[in-house]
Amino acid sequence: MTIQENLSKIRENIPPHVKLIGVSKFHGVKTVMEAYDAGERHFAESRVQEFVEKHPNLPEDIHWHFIGHLQRNKIKFIIEDVDLIHGVDSIRLLKAINQQAEKVNRVVPVLLQVHIADEKTKFGFLEEDLIDFLSGEEFKQIKNVQISGLMGMATYTDDKEQVRTEFRILKQLFDKVKNEFFNDENSFCELSMGMSDDYQIAIEEGSTMVRIGTAIFGEREY
Ligand SMILES: *Cc1c(COP(=O)(O)O)cnc(C)c1O
């Protein structure tokens, strides 16, 4: 199957309100261009170095997403060019993004990553820490970051019911956070969940953004 065929097959499974983010990490410019030529305009990278090397060599109308674990000292390399940072998993990181965004006079959209998986390796806020933070004074000082929603990764498992339960918990938290803290803000609207193996479940559970790599581009060579 070609990239174009993969994309059309995936698009058939995605309702119009769900955004398809092509995860282009570990794939070269030529490969990304195949997806671009097939109409894809949202791409995601997970490493700063790779993002910095790749994006100047690709068309300017691409919307770039950063989905990896972002180190604070590397924010400055992506801050001007990124459209959405998905993996904001701590208050320290959020404040550091705010600081860098202020320097370049931007308000940068981000998603707060929530820990939903049954694995210690995955990053993210715990629910109570997230609620505490959003209720507090510190949050009100943050002016150069726009919190556009939540992101999460399910456990890597064949147990589809477990994956579904984790996504459901994240959607419930999304609704709660929306109601309590962002009720009048239309910009809080994105729930980024679902990858190649679980995006259909994620959409059934309320995802608005799916991050898909392998099902578009094939296996990555690390
Ligand atoms: C790599 C990655 C993806 C894409 O994974 P696939 O299984 O290849 O679709 C999605 N989200 C994050 C955070 C990733 O790091």
Tab-separated table of C-alpha atoms and ligand atoms in Angstrom:
chain	number	residue	atom	x	y	z
A	1	MET	CA	0.000	0.000	0.000
A	2	THR	CA	1.217	3.496	-0.799
A	3	ILE	CA	1.099	6.396	1.628
A	4	GLN	CA	-1.711	7.866	-0.424
A	5	GLU	CA	-3.714	4.642	-0.152
A	6	ASN	CA	-3.062	4.421	3.573
A	7	LEU	CA	-4.274	7.971	4.053
A	8	SER	CA	-7.485	7.487	2.115
A	9	LYS	CA	-8.253	4.330	4.032
A	10	ILE	CA	-7.719	6.069	7.372
A	11	ARG	CA	-9.777	9.082	6.300
A	12	GLU	CA	-12.712	6.783	5.623
A	13	ASN	CA	-12.605	5.778	9.290
A	14	ILE	CA	-12.439	9.298	10.670
A	15	PRO	CA	-15.469	11.564	11.039
A	16	PRO	CA	-15.038	15.149	9.808
A	17	HIS	CA	-14.704	16.719	13.279
A	18	VAL	CA	-11.625	14.617	14.072
A	19	LYS	CA	-8.238	15.939	12.921
A	20	LEU	CA	-5.732	13.515	11.493
A	21	ILE	CA	-2.163	14.277	12.567
A	22	GLY	CA	0.465	12.465	10.515
A	23	VAL	CA	3.270	11.415	12.834
A	24	SER	CA	6.311	11.904	10.615
A	25	LYS	CA	9.057	11.145	13.158
A	26	PHE	CA	11.926	9.068	11.735
A	27	HIS	CA	10.669	9.632	8.185
A	28	GLY	CA	12.548	11.812	5.728
A	29	VAL	CA	11.368	14.877	3.857
A	30	LYS	CA	10.626	12.899	0.703
A	31	THR	CA	8.325	10.534	2.553
A	32	VAL	CA	6.564	13.390	4.319
A	33	MET	CA	6.044	15.068	0.927
A	34	GLU	CA	4.165	12.006	-0.305
A	35	ALA	CA	1.633	12.525	2.458
A	36	TYR	CA	1.592	16.261	1.805
A	37	ASP	CA	0.872	15.657	-1.869
A	38	ALA	CA	-1.989	13.404	-0.808
A	39	GLY	CA	-3.488	16.367	1.027
A	40	GLU	CA	-2.209	15.925	4.573
A	41	ARG	CA	-1.367	19.245	6.273
A	42	HIS	CA	-0.875	18.311	9.950
A	43	PHE	CA	2.357	16.607	10.929
A	44	ALA	CA	3.904	15.748	14.274
A	45	GLU	CA	7.446	15.276	15.463
A	46	SER	CA	8.665	13.979	18.803
A	47	ARG	CA	12.314	15.074	18.860
A	48	VAL	CA	13.464	18.696	18.791
A	49	GLN	CA	16.568	18.009	16.708
A	50	GLU	CA	14.595	16.232	14.031
A	51	PHE	CA	11.913	18.919	13.973
A	52	VAL	CA	14.533	21.661	13.572
A	53	GLU	CA	16.194	19.849	10.679
A	54	LYS	CA	13.032	18.884	8.877
A	55	HIS	CA	10.549	21.713	8.989
A	56	PRO	CA	12.569	24.325	6.993
A	57	ASN	CA	12.676	21.846	4.109
A	58	LEU	CA	8.938	21.354	3.956
A	59	PRO	CA	6.097	23.609	2.738
A	60	GLU	CA	5.096	26.545	4.901
A	61	ASP	CA	1.413	25.722	5.059
A	62	ILE	CA	2.061	22.628	7.189
A	63	HIS	CA	0.722	22.768	10.748
A	64	TRP	CA	3.388	21.367	13.045
A	65	HIS	CA	2.611	19.474	16.212
A	66	PHE	CA	5.152	18.529	18.844
A	67	ILE	CA	4.178	15.279	20.565
A	68	GLY	CA	7.314	14.125	22.371
A	69	HIS	CA	8.609	14.668	25.849
A	70	LEU	CA	9.906	18.238	25.634
A	71	GLN	CA	12.968	19.282	27.618
A	72	ARG	CA	12.823	22.798	28.999
A	73	ASN	CA	16.189	23.836	27.582
A	74	LYS	CA	15.039	22.936	24.058
A	75	ILE	CA	11.775	24.867	23.964
A	76	LYS	CA	13.475	27.847	22.359
A	77	PHE	CA	14.325	25.833	19.244
A	78	ILE	CA	10.701	25.083	18.388
A	79	ILE	CA	8.737	27.911	19.981
A	80	GLU	CA	8.354	30.061	16.880
A	81	ASP	CA	7.415	27.300	14.496
A	82	VAL	CA	5.174	24.933	16.394
A	83	ASP	CA	1.386	25.152	16.115
A	84	LEU	CA	0.476	22.888	19.029
A	85	ILE	CA	2.535	21.248	21.781
A	86	HIS	CA	0.714	18.091	22.898
A	87	GLY	CA	2.820	16.719	25.698
A	88	VAL	CA	2.882	19.351	28.435
A	89	ASP	CA	3.234	17.131	31.457
A	90	SER	CA	4.334	19.409	34.289
A	91	ILE	CA	3.852	22.891	35.688
A	92	ARG	CA	7.560	23.556	35.306
A	93	LEU	CA	7.386	22.799	31.599
A	94	LEU	CA	4.260	24.900	31.147
A	95	LYS	CA	5.907	27.885	32.846
A	96	ALA	CA	9.039	27.480	30.766
A	97	ILE	CA	6.987	27.421	27.551
A	98	ASN	CA	5.171	30.531	28.750
A	99	GLN	CA	8.481	32.283	29.313
A	100	GLN	CA	9.875	31.425	25.878
A	101	ALA	CA	6.589	32.299	24.185
A	102	GLU	CA	6.642	35.708	25.846
A	103	LYS	CA	10.132	36.316	24.465
A	104	VAL	CA	8.977	35.778	20.895
A	105	ASN	CA	5.694	37.543	21.504
A	106	ARG	CA	3.478	34.540	20.864
A	107	VAL	CA	0.583	32.851	22.594
A	108	VAL	CA	1.343	29.185	22.058
A	109	PRO	CA	-1.428	26.581	22.075
A	110	VAL	CA	-0.695	23.506	24.184
A	111	LEU	CA	-2.419	20.376	25.434
A	112	LEU	CA	-1.878	19.109	28.961
A	113	GLN	CA	-0.834	15.481	28.993
A	114	VAL	CA	-2.625	13.288	31.489
A	115	HIS	CA	-1.255	9.998	32.776
A	116	ILE	CA	-3.928	7.422	31.993
A	117	ALA	CA	-1.883	4.311	31.234
A	118	ASP	CA	-1.085	1.470	33.529
A	119	GLU	CA	2.642	2.034	32.835
A	120	LYS	CA	5.192	4.102	34.701
A	121	THR	CA	7.070	4.897	31.492
A	122	LYS	CA	4.402	7.239	30.215
A	123	PHE	CA	4.398	10.875	31.208
A	124	GLY	CA	1.602	13.126	32.334
A	125	PHE	CA	-0.287	14.878	35.093
A	126	LEU	CA	-2.253	12.952	37.660
A	127	GLU	CA	-5.856	14.106	37.782
A	128	GLU	CA	-5.662	15.673	41.235
A	129	ASP	CA	-2.478	17.602	40.442
A	130	LEU	CA	-4.060	18.933	37.286
A	131	ILE	CA	-7.177	20.115	39.097
A	132	ASP	CA	-5.065	21.671	41.890
A	133	PHE	CA	-2.963	23.531	39.393
A	134	LEU	CA	-5.918	24.861	37.390
A	135	SER	CA	-7.622	25.999	40.613
A	136	GLY	CA	-4.554	27.889	41.838
A	137	GLU	CA	-3.061	31.353	41.477
A	138	GLU	CA	-0.013	30.187	39.533
A	139	PHE	CA	-2.166	29.266	36.579
A	140	LYS	CA	-3.602	32.789	36.342
A	141	GLN	CA	-0.116	34.207	35.773
A	142	ILE	CA	0.315	32.251	32.577
A	143	LYS	CA	-0.520	34.560	29.685
A	144	ASN	CA	1.511	33.330	26.723
A	145	VAL	CA	0.214	29.798	26.642
A	146	GLN	CA	-3.282	28.857	25.558
A	147	ILE	CA	-4.495	25.589	26.996
A	148	SER	CA	-6.405	24.034	24.124
A	149	GLY	CA	-7.274	20.700	25.682
A	150	LEU	CA	-5.885	17.416	26.961
A	151	MET	CA	-3.768	14.610	25.553
A	152	GLY	CA	-3.180	11.059	26.690
A	153	MET	CA	-1.692	7.726	25.704
A	154	ALA	CA	-3.312	4.422	26.576
A	155	THR	CA	-1.413	1.415	27.831
A	156	TYR	CA	0.411	-0.581	25.169
A	157	THR	CA	-1.650	-3.747	25.367
A	158	ASP	CA	-3.826	-6.089	23.293
A	159	ASP	CA	-6.594	-5.670	25.842
A	160	LYS	CA	-8.974	-3.399	23.913
A	161	GLU	CA	-11.309	-3.017	26.865
A	162	GLN	CA	-8.508	-1.645	29.007
A	163	VAL	CA	-7.602	0.834	26.274
A	164	ARG	CA	-11.240	1.876	25.974
A	165	THR	CA	-11.557	2.363	29.728
A	166	GLU	CA	-8.462	4.558	29.808
A	167	PHE	CA	-9.730	6.741	26.964
A	168	ARG	CA	-13.115	6.991	28.657
A	169	ILE	CA	-11.491	8.192	31.880
A	170	LEU	CA	-9.601	10.846	29.924
A	171	LYS	CA	-12.770	12.031	28.187
A	172	GLN	CA	-14.553	12.323	31.543
A	173	LEU	CA	-11.671	14.374	32.889
A	174	PHE	CA	-11.747	16.532	29.761
A	175	ASP	CA	-15.454	17.284	30.295
A	176	LYS	CA	-14.882	18.044	33.957
A	177	VAL	CA	-11.952	20.384	33.283
A	178	LYS	CA	-13.888	22.071	30.489
A	179	ASN	CA	-16.896	22.674	32.758
A	180	GLU	CA	-14.952	23.836	35.768
A	181	PHE	CA	-12.209	25.942	34.232
A	182	PHE	CA	-12.809	26.679	30.552
A	183	ASN	CA	-16.553	26.872	30.187
A	184	ASP	CA	-16.569	30.166	28.254
A	185	GLU	CA	-13.464	29.411	26.254
A	186	ASN	CA	-14.062	27.881	22.855
A	187	SER	CA	-10.337	27.391	22.474
A	188	PHE	CA	-10.389	24.579	25.043
A	189	CYS	CA	-11.749	21.998	22.625
A	190	GLU	CA	-9.169	19.366	21.720
A	191	LEU	CA	-8.817	15.865	23.091
A	192	SER	CA	-5.742	14.286	21.535
A	193	MET	CA	-5.958	10.521	21.892
A	194	GLY	CA	-5.517	7.564	19.580
A	195	MET	CA	-2.598	6.160	17.564
A	196	SER	CA	-2.315	3.621	14.742
A	197	ASP	CA	-3.483	0.670	16.830
A	198	ASP	CA	-6.211	2.308	18.863
A	199	TYR	CA	-7.511	5.369	17.034
A	200	GLN	CA	-10.895	3.871	16.252
A	201	ILE	CA	-11.539	3.167	19.921
A	202	ALA	CA	-10.290	6.666	20.776
A	203	ILE	CA	-12.727	8.251	18.319
A	204	GLU	CA	-15.605	6.233	19.748
A	205	GLU	CA	-14.640	7.575	23.164
A	206	GLY	CA	-14.539	11.217	22.104
A	207	SER	CA	-11.142	11.975	20.561
A	208	THR	CA	-10.869	15.109	18.390
A	209	MET	CA	-7.284	14.513	17.234
A	210	VAL	CA	-5.646	11.241	16.311
A	211	ARG	CA	-1.857	10.974	16.039
A	212	ILE	CA	-1.063	8.352	13.430
A	213	GLY	CA	2.379	7.294	12.246
A	214	THR	CA	2.770	3.633	11.348
A	215	ALA	CA	-0.626	3.235	9.666
A	216	ILE	CA	0.278	6.053	7.247
A	217	PHE	CA	4.028	5.686	6.723
A	218	GLY	CA	4.712	2.049	7.653
A	219	GLU	CA	7.134	0.840	10.304
A	220	ARG	CA	9.763	3.277	11.529
A	221	GLU	CA	13.447	2.393	11.267
A	222	TYR	CA	15.174	3.632	14.387
B	1	LIG	C1	5.088	7.877	17.784
B	1	LIG	C2	3.893	8.466	18.431
B	1	LIG	C3	2.612	8.315	17.859
B	1	LIG	C4	2.334	7.518	16.604
B	1	LIG	O1	2.411	6.155	16.853
B	1	LIG	P1	1.950	5.047	15.756
B	1	LIG	O2	1.706	3.839	16.558
B	1	LIG	O3	3.097	4.907	14.813
B	1	LIG	O4	0.748	5.573	15.088
B	1	LIG	C5	1.551	8.944	18.484
B	1	LIG	N1	1.708	9.661	19.610
B	1	LIG	C6	2.916	9.820	20.194
B	1	LIG	C7	3.015	10.635	21.432
B	1	LIG	C8	4.036	9.222	19.629
B	1	LIG	O5	5.239	9.385	20.225
